[in-house]
Coordinates of C-alpha atoms in Angstrom, one line a residue:
M1 CA 276.9 -20.7 106.1
R2 CA 274.0 -18.4 105.1
R3 CA 274.8 -16.4 101.8
Y4 CA 274.0 -12.9 101.2
A5 CA 271.3 -12.6 98.5
K6 CA 270.5 -9.1 97.2
P7 CA 266.8 -8.4 96.6
I8 CA 265.9 -8.5 92.8
V9 CA 263.7 -5.5 91.7
V10 CA 261.7 -6.0 88.6
A11 CA 259.7 -3.1 87.1
D12 CA 256.0 -3.2 87.6
D13 CA 255.4 -2.3 83.9
L14 CA 257.7 -2.1 80.8
T15 CA 256.0 1.1 79.6
S16 CA 257.1 3.0 82.6
L17 CA 261.0 2.5 81.6
R18 CA 261.4 5.9 80.0
G19 CA 265.3 6.6 80.6
R20 CA 267.6 8.4 78.4
T21 CA 269.3 6.8 75.3
A22 CA 271.9 9.1 74.4
G23 CA 274.3 11.5 75.7
V24 CA 276.1 11.0 79.2
V25 CA 274.2 9.4 82.3
T26 CA 275.6 9.5 85.6
L27 CA 274.4 7.2 88.2
P28 CA 274.0 8.0 91.8
R29 CA 276.3 6.4 94.2
H30 CA 274.0 3.8 95.3
L31 CA 274.0 2.4 91.7
D32 CA 277.3 2.8 91.0
W33 CA 280.1 3.3 93.6
S34 CA 283.0 2.5 91.3
G35 CA 284.3 6.1 90.7
S36 CA 283.3 5.8 87.2
A37 CA 279.5 6.4 87.2
D38 CA 279.4 8.5 84.2
Y39 CA 278.0 6.6 81.1
D40 CA 278.5 8.1 77.6
L41 CA 275.6 6.4 75.8
D42 CA 276.9 7.2 72.6
G43 CA 280.2 5.2 73.0
P44 CA 280.4 1.8 71.9
G45 CA 279.1 -1.0 74.5
R46 CA 278.5 1.7 77.4
I47 CA 274.9 1.4 77.1
V48 CA 274.9 -2.3 77.8
D49 CA 277.3 -1.6 80.6
L50 CA 274.9 1.1 82.0
Y51 CA 271.9 -1.4 81.7
R52 CA 273.6 -4.3 83.5
T53 CA 274.7 -2.0 86.3
I54 CA 271.1 -0.9 86.8
L55 CA 269.4 -4.1 86.5
I56 CA 271.9 -5.8 89.1
E57 CA 271.9 -2.9 91.4
A58 CA 268.4 -1.2 91.4
T59 CA 267.3 -1.0 95.0
K60 CA 263.7 0.3 94.0
P61 CA 261.5 0.5 90.8
E62 CA 262.2 4.2 90.6
D63 CA 265.8 3.3 89.7
L64 CA 264.4 1.4 86.7
H65 CA 262.1 3.8 85.5
T66 CA 264.5 6.7 85.6
F67 CA 267.6 4.9 84.0
L68 CA 266.1 2.3 81.6
D69 CA 264.2 2.7 78.4
Q70 CA 261.6 0.0 77.3
A71 CA 262.9 -0.2 73.4
T72 CA 266.5 -0.4 74.3
L73 CA 266.1 -2.8 77.1
T74 CA 264.0 -5.1 74.7
Q75 CA 266.7 -4.7 72.1
L76 CA 269.9 -5.2 74.2
W77 CA 268.0 -7.8 76.6
P78 CA 269.6 -11.1 74.6
S79 CA 273.2 -9.6 74.8
I80 CA 273.2 -8.3 78.6
W81 CA 274.9 -10.7 80.9
L82 CA 272.9 -11.0 84.3
P83 CA 272.8 -13.4 87.2
P84 CA 270.5 -16.2 86.4
D85 CA 268.1 -15.5 89.1
L86 CA 267.6 -11.9 87.9
R87 CA 267.0 -12.9 84.4
R88 CA 264.6 -15.3 85.4
A89 CA 262.5 -13.0 87.4
W90 CA 262.3 -10.3 84.5
E91 CA 261.6 -13.0 82.1
E92 CA 258.8 -14.6 84.3
R93 CA 257.0 -11.1 84.7
F94 CA 257.8 -10.1 81.1
P95 CA 257.6 -13.1 78.7
E96 CA 258.1 -10.8 75.6
L97 CA 261.8 -10.2 76.7
K98 CA 262.5 -14.2 76.5
R99 CA 261.1 -14.2 73.1
T100 CA 263.8 -11.6 72.0
D101 CA 266.5 -14.0 72.5
P102 CA 267.9 -15.0 68.9
G103 CA 268.4 -18.8 69.9
A104 CA 264.8 -19.2 71.0
T105 CA 262.7 -21.3 69.0
A106 CA 259.0 -20.2 68.2
A107 CA 256.3 -22.1 69.7

């Protein structure tokens, strides 16, 4: 039996991530079809929910560029639950994300 594998989308460059970090963000249906596509980034935990949704559901790099912010992603990275293959793809492209893990030891 063949399993469905969603393509993994990774940004080309972290500096291209310039999304909003405050206020209400409404995601398009292709990213959040739950009916609750409004994310109040000033509310506790909502920015983590938004980032997890974008990282998992992105279908093209523009989704990442539009809704993610480099500094916020770097700060939140250790606390965002992601599928292992997705986390690995991002950390292979951007090793600096892996170093933000508070449990990692310095080389």
